[in-house]
Structure formats: C-alpha cells, structure tokens
mmCIF file of C-alpha atoms in Angstrom:
data_model
loop_
_atom_site.group_PDB
_atom_site.id
_atom_site.type_symbol
_atom_site.label_atom_id
_atom_site.label_comp_id
_atom_site.label_asym_id
_atom_site.label_seq_id
_atom_site.Cartn_x
_atom_site.Cartn_y
_atom_site.Cartn_z
ATOM 1 C CA UNK A 1 -22.322 245.068 101.185
ATOM 2 C CA UNK A 2 -19.674 244.328 103.807
ATOM 3 C CA UNK A 3 -17.706 245.886 106.635
ATOM 4 C CA UNK A 4 -13.966 245.886 107.229
ATOM 5 C CA UNK A 5 -12.704 243.891 110.222
ATOM 6 C CA UNK A 6 -9.004 244.682 109.638
ATOM 7 C CA UNK A 7 -8.140 247.756 107.570
ATOM 8 C CA UNK A 8 -4.304 248.033 107.358
ATOM 9 C CA UNK A 9 -2.496 251.357 107.404
ATOM 10 C CA UNK A 10 0.178 250.243 104.943
ATOM 11 C CA UNK A 11 -0.318 253.380 102.847
ATOM 12 C CA UNK A 12 0.146 255.771 105.750
ATOM 13 C CA UNK A 13 3.904 255.943 105.226
ATOM 14 C CA UNK A 14 3.747 255.634 101.432
ATOM 15 C CA UNK A 15 0.460 257.228 100.331
ATOM 16 C CA UNK A 16 1.109 257.507 96.573
ATOM 17 C CA UNK A 17 2.615 254.213 95.365
ATOM 18 C CA UNK A 18 2.985 253.626 91.651
ATOM 19 C CA UNK A 19 1.619 250.133 92.311
ATOM 20 C CA UNK A 20 -0.599 248.712 95.035
ATOM 21 C CA UNK A 21 -0.732 244.898 94.986
ATOM 22 C CA UNK A 22 -3.850 243.145 96.308
ATOM 23 C CA UNK A 23 -3.023 239.495 97.012
ATOM 24 C CA UNK A 24 -5.976 237.167 97.566
ATOM 25 C CA UNK A 25 -5.104 234.924 100.496
ATOM 26 C CA UNK A 26 -6.627 232.530 103.020
ATOM 27 C CA UNK A 27 -6.024 232.580 106.749
ATOM 28 C CA UNK A 28 -4.384 229.148 106.781
ATOM 29 C CA UNK A 29 -1.834 230.024 104.087
ATOM 30 C CA UNK A 30 0.734 231.776 106.268
ATOM 31 C CA UNK A 31 3.604 230.011 104.485
ATOM 32 C CA UNK A 32 2.619 231.495 101.132
ATOM 33 C CA UNK A 33 2.389 234.970 102.638
ATOM 34 C CA UNK A 34 5.830 234.576 104.179
ATOM 35 C CA UNK A 35 7.220 233.582 100.764
ATOM 36 C CA UNK A 36 5.665 236.651 99.142
ATOM 37 C CA UNK A 37 6.914 239.025 101.851
ATOM 38 C CA UNK A 38 10.448 237.685 101.441
ATOM 39 C CA UNK A 39 10.452 237.819 97.611
ATOM 40 C CA UNK A 40 8.522 240.224 95.398
ATOM 41 C CA UNK A 41 6.710 241.692 98.403
ATOM 42 C CA UNK A 42 10.027 243.040 99.661
ATOM 43 C CA UNK A 43 10.308 245.452 96.718
ATOM 44 C CA UNK A 44 9.734 248.699 98.569
ATOM 45 C CA UNK A 45 10.302 251.402 95.960
ATOM 46 C CA UNK A 46 6.966 252.773 94.689
ATOM 47 C CA UNK A 47 5.107 249.585 95.705
ATOM 48 C CA UNK A 48 2.675 248.711 98.508
ATOM 49 C CA UNK A 49 1.167 245.272 99.127
ATOM 50 C CA UNK A 50 -1.735 243.934 101.184
ATOM 51 C CA UNK A 51 -3.305 240.497 101.619
ATOM 52 C CA UNK A 52 -7.095 240.227 101.322
ATOM 53 C CA UNK A 53 -9.124 237.921 103.569
ATOM 54 C CA UNK A 54 -12.708 236.945 104.143
ATOM 55 C CA UNK A 55 -13.909 235.791 107.554
ATOM 56 C CA UNK A 56 -13.347 232.220 108.741
ATOM 57 C CA UNK A 57 -15.580 230.168 111.043
ATOM 58 C CA UNK A 58 -12.712 229.495 113.470
ATOM 59 C CA UNK A 59 -12.127 231.842 116.395
ATOM 60 C CA UNK A 60 -8.623 230.387 116.741
ATOM 61 C CA UNK A 61 -7.821 231.168 113.104
ATOM 62 C CA UNK A 62 -9.291 234.654 113.422
ATOM 63 C CA UNK A 63 -7.022 235.273 116.398
ATOM 64 C CA UNK A 64 -3.979 234.175 114.388
ATOM 65 C CA UNK A 65 -4.973 236.491 111.536
ATOM 66 C CA UNK A 66 -5.250 239.429 113.922
ATOM 67 C CA UNK A 67 -1.834 238.654 115.419
ATOM 68 C CA UNK A 68 -0.288 238.469 111.949
ATOM 69 C CA UNK A 69 -1.942 241.762 111.044
ATOM 70 C CA UNK A 70 -0.523 243.362 114.192
ATOM 71 C CA UNK A 71 2.991 242.158 113.315
ATOM 72 C CA UNK A 72 3.103 242.946 109.579
ATOM 73 C CA UNK A 73 0.385 245.544 109.101
ATOM 74 C CA UNK A 74 -0.426 244.270 105.609
ATOM 75 C CA UNK A 75 -3.723 242.411 106.090
ATOM 76 C CA UNK A 76 -7.175 243.607 105.035
ATOM 77 C CA UNK A 77 -10.186 241.560 106.122
ATOM 78 C CA UNK A 78 -13.921 241.993 105.558
ATOM 79 C CA UNK A 79 -16.871 240.266 107.211
ATOM 80 C CA UNK A 80 -18.087 238.086 104.313
ATOM 81 C CA UNK A 81 -17.409 234.336 104.513
ATOM 82 C CA UNK A 82 -14.143 233.103 103.003
ATOM 83 C CA UNK A 83 -15.100 230.917 100.025
ATOM 84 C CA UNK A 84 -14.418 230.358 96.333
ATOM 85 C CA UNK A 85 -17.876 231.718 95.553
ATOM 86 C CA UNK A 86 -16.972 235.025 97.206
ATOM 87 C CA UNK A 87 -13.757 235.710 95.255
ATOM 88 C CA UNK A 88 -15.480 238.459 93.277
ATOM 89 C CA UNK A 89 -16.509 240.084 96.557
ATOM 90 C CA UNK A 90 -12.922 239.836 97.722
ATOM 91 C CA UNK A 91 -11.532 241.733 94.734
ATOM 92 C CA UNK A 92 -14.243 244.393 94.983
ATOM 93 C CA UNK A 93 -13.488 244.639 98.697
ATOM 94 C CA UNK A 94 -9.868 245.313 97.787
ATOM 95 C CA UNK A 95 -10.899 248.090 95.406
ATOM 96 C CA UNK A 96 -13.137 249.558 98.107
ATOM 97 C CA UNK A 97 -10.289 249.473 100.626
ATOM 98 C CA UNK A 98 -8.034 251.309 98.167
ATOM 99 C CA UNK A 99 -10.710 253.951 97.630
ATOM 100 C CA UNK A 100 -11.026 254.637 101.358
ATOM 101 C CA UNK A 101 -7.559 253.908 102.743
ATOM 102 C CA UNK A 102 -5.079 254.314 99.876
ATOM 103 C CA UNK A 103 -6.699 256.666 97.347
ATOM 104 C CA UNK A 104 -3.330 258.030 96.249
ATOM 105 C CA UNK A 105 -2.269 254.730 94.650
ATOM 106 C CA UNK A 106 -1.717 255.109 90.910
ATOM 107 C CA UNK A 107 -2.151 251.516 89.690
ATOM 108 C CA UNK A 108 -3.732 248.444 91.277
ATOM 109 C CA UNK A 109 -2.750 244.814 90.760
ATOM 110 C CA UNK A 110 -4.791 241.789 91.744
ATOM 111 C CA UNK A 111 -2.715 238.636 92.287
ATOM 112 C CA UNK A 112 -3.255 235.115 93.576
ATOM 113 C CA UNK A 113 -0.899 233.989 96.310
ATOM 114 C CA UNK A 114 0.583 231.225 94.132
ATOM 115 C CA UNK A 115 1.628 233.695 91.416
ATOM 116 C CA UNK A 116 5.102 235.245 91.453
ATOM 117 C CA UNK A 117 6.223 238.084 89.213
ATOM 118 C CA UNK A 118 8.973 240.493 88.250
ATOM 119 C CA UNK A 119 7.787 243.653 89.983
ATOM 120 C CA UNK A 120 10.542 246.009 88.695
ATOM 121 C CA UNK A 121 9.727 244.990 85.121
ATOM 122 C CA UNK A 122 6.004 245.534 85.669
ATOM 123 C CA UNK A 123 6.462 248.920 87.305
ATOM 124 C CA UNK A 124 8.647 249.957 84.364
ATOM 125 C CA UNK A 125 5.731 249.098 82.063
ATOM 126 C CA UNK A 126 3.355 251.146 84.198
ATOM 127 C CA UNK A 127 5.684 254.123 84.341
ATOM 128 C CA UNK A 128 6.010 254.243 80.552
ATOM 129 C CA UNK A 129 2.436 253.379 79.503
ATOM 130 C CA UNK A 130 -0.851 255.272 79.429
ATOM 131 C CA UNK A 131 -2.873 253.016 81.748
ATOM 132 C CA UNK A 132 -6.108 255.012 81.478
ATOM 133 C CA UNK A 133 -8.410 252.337 80.016
ATOM 134 C CA UNK A 134 -6.221 249.246 79.972
ATOM 135 C CA UNK A 135 -6.263 246.009 81.962
ATOM 136 C CA UNK A 136 -2.986 244.104 81.616
ATOM 137 C CA UNK A 137 -3.063 240.330 81.985
ATOM 138 C CA UNK A 138 -3.325 236.998 80.146
ATOM 139 C CA UNK A 139 -6.138 237.519 77.639
ATOM 140 C CA UNK A 140 -8.892 234.920 77.201
ATOM 141 C CA UNK A 141 -11.609 235.010 74.567
ATOM 142 C CA UNK A 142 -15.059 233.380 74.764
ATOM 143 C CA UNK A 143 -14.589 230.786 77.531
ATOM 144 C CA UNK A 144 -17.622 228.532 78.093
ATOM 145 C CA UNK A 145 -19.857 229.381 81.043
ATOM 146 C CA UNK A 146 -20.094 226.387 83.388
ATOM 147 C CA UNK A 147 -23.589 225.420 84.558
ATOM 148 C CA UNK A 148 -22.812 222.058 86.209
ATOM 149 C CA UNK A 149 -19.659 221.906 88.358
ATOM 150 C CA UNK A 150 -20.613 223.116 91.818
ATOM 151 C CA UNK A 151 -17.462 225.146 92.452
ATOM 152 C CA UNK A 152 -17.539 227.140 89.230
ATOM 153 C CA UNK A 153 -21.124 227.047 88.005
ATOM 154 C CA UNK A 154 -22.924 230.303 87.270
ATOM 155 C CA UNK A 155 -26.717 230.552 87.422
ATOM 156 C CA UNK A 156 -28.635 231.797 84.389
ATOM 157 C CA UNK A 157 -30.131 234.677 86.365
ATOM 158 C CA UNK A 158 -26.665 236.122 86.954
ATOM 159 C CA UNK A 159 -25.211 235.559 83.473
ATOM 160 C CA UNK A 160 -27.584 234.125 80.832
ATOM 161 C CA UNK A 161 -25.044 233.748 78.008
ATOM 162 C CA UNK A 162 -23.188 230.685 76.714
ATOM 163 C CA UNK A 163 -19.751 232.330 76.696
ATOM 164 C CA UNK A 164 -17.998 234.826 78.914
ATOM 165 C CA UNK A 165 -17.018 238.145 77.444
ATOM 166 C CA UNK A 166 -13.317 238.573 76.573
ATOM 167 C CA UNK A 167 -11.380 238.964 79.815
ATOM 168 C CA UNK A 168 -7.990 238.406 81.432
ATOM 169 C CA UNK A 169 -7.256 235.441 83.683
ATOM 170 C CA UNK A 170 -7.385 235.970 87.390
ATOM 171 C CA UNK A 171 -3.978 234.825 88.581
ATOM 172 C CA UNK A 172 -2.615 238.334 87.924
ATOM 173 C CA UNK A 173 -3.851 241.510 86.285
ATOM 174 C CA UNK A 174 -3.376 245.218 86.821
ATOM 175 C CA UNK A 175 -5.056 248.483 85.892
ATOM 176 C CA UNK A 176 -5.175 252.134 86.847
ATOM 177 C CA UNK A 177 -6.806 253.161 90.109
ATOM 178 C CA UNK A 178 -9.341 255.187 88.124
ATOM 179 C CA UNK A 179 -10.456 252.139 86.145
ATOM 180 C CA UNK A 180 -10.663 250.013 89.305
ATOM 181 C CA UNK A 181 -12.921 252.608 90.929
ATOM 182 C CA UNK A 182 -15.147 252.657 87.840
ATOM 183 C CA UNK A 183 -15.455 248.861 88.037
ATOM 184 C CA UNK A 184 -16.300 249.108 91.736
ATOM 185 C CA UNK A 185 -19.085 251.587 90.985
ATOM 186 C CA UNK A 186 -20.472 249.564 88.071
ATOM 187 C CA UNK A 187 -20.592 246.396 90.199
ATOM 188 C CA UNK A 188 -23.527 247.862 92.129
ATOM 189 C CA UNK A 189 -25.688 247.762 88.986
ATOM 190 C CA UNK A 190 -24.912 244.240 87.733
ATOM 191 C CA UNK A 191 -25.965 240.832 89.096
ATOM 192 C CA UNK A 192 -23.232 239.122 91.108
ATOM 193 C CA UNK A 193 -21.169 236.619 89.095
ATOM 194 C CA UNK A 194 -18.926 234.343 91.149
ATOM 195 C CA UNK A 195 -16.264 233.845 88.451
ATOM 196 C CA UNK A 196 -14.080 236.740 89.501
ATOM 197 C CA UNK A 197 -11.825 237.275 86.506
ATOM 198 C CA UNK A 198 -14.599 237.015 83.906
ATOM 199 C CA UNK A 199 -16.828 239.388 85.865
ATOM 200 C CA UNK A 200 -14.285 241.978 87.028
ATOM 201 C CA UNK A 201 -12.264 242.248 83.806
ATOM 202 C CA UNK A 202 -14.930 241.213 81.279
ATOM 203 C CA UNK A 203 -18.526 241.984 82.186
ATOM 204 C CA UNK A 204 -17.835 245.102 84.212
#
C-alpha cells in the first residue's frame, strides 16, 4: 500500500478525456518530460497526461519535483522508493490515481518516457473500437522468466513458472478504464511480480 505525495488536478478542467496517458518518469529526467510536453503531450483535444514518480532519497531532488509539479500540474508521486523493482507498483499507483482523481477517463495508456507516439492516430483507434476487454500493445508470447540477473530476476515464490504468460511489452500499452480498474483490484490477490508488463498485462 502507498500514499500520494503529489496528486495533480490535471483532470479538473477536463474530467472525461478519451485518453489519459500515464508516463513513467524519474525525478532527474526533466529533459525527457520537457520533450514530451512539447510534442505528443501538447495534444490537448480529448487527452490528459501525467508523469508518475516514486520517492527519491534526495531532499534537493524532491524539492525540484515539487516545484515542477507546481508549474505544470502534471506530476503524480507516491511514497514508495523509486526503483526498477517498483515499476509494477508505479503502474498500479497510476491506476489508483485515475480511480480517485480522474474516474471519468475513458481509456488509459501506460508509456515509458523514451517512447513517442502518434496520439491522434491512437485516439482514432480508441474512438472506433470496442475497448471493453482489450489491451493494445506489442504482443509477446512465452518469454523466459529470469532467475539470475539482479535487475530483472523474479523469485519462485512470486511466479513459479518457466515462462511468462502472453503479454504486451511495457514501453506502451493502453486499455479501457474499466479493465485497468479490474487489474488494480485483482493485484491485491496475487503475489507481487516486479516485471511490470508481464504482470500487469499477462498475469493479472
């Protein structure tokens, strides 16, 4: 469980966007956020965007994050530690924020900050497709589960199988709000798996 440190009111002026984009970011990557705000993040019709953060160990960096949040109003931060291991928490935190602070959003996209996309084309797909039980993204089938490399290893207690379930890769995927909320609820009943895309879009 976690608490929000910065909540963002980005949906106050646009409470029912066709698409709400959740960009996973790090405090030190201000340049990437600037690039996103000045490119696909500047698409304002039917689209809202927020950047998701964990908590850093630097009071100076935390101060800079708060200042950036005050200026742009598009930052959401929770009190878990910023780390690769916690990426699954970060996505679930984004879903939780949507549930409490932007429940009128129709579709939700998760994106990495180094991924750029054609937002008008994607929103056209959403507007013309039944998104009820669909996750759009780059499909992967039966990837090996890593047990050795420290950054990406998964313990047997969390996921005791040799291969991940079919899933979409984590650089970008989108789904309906309803499906995201179902995933958020299901996450409470499954062991935590630190490989975000395989867990969020496969196991859950």
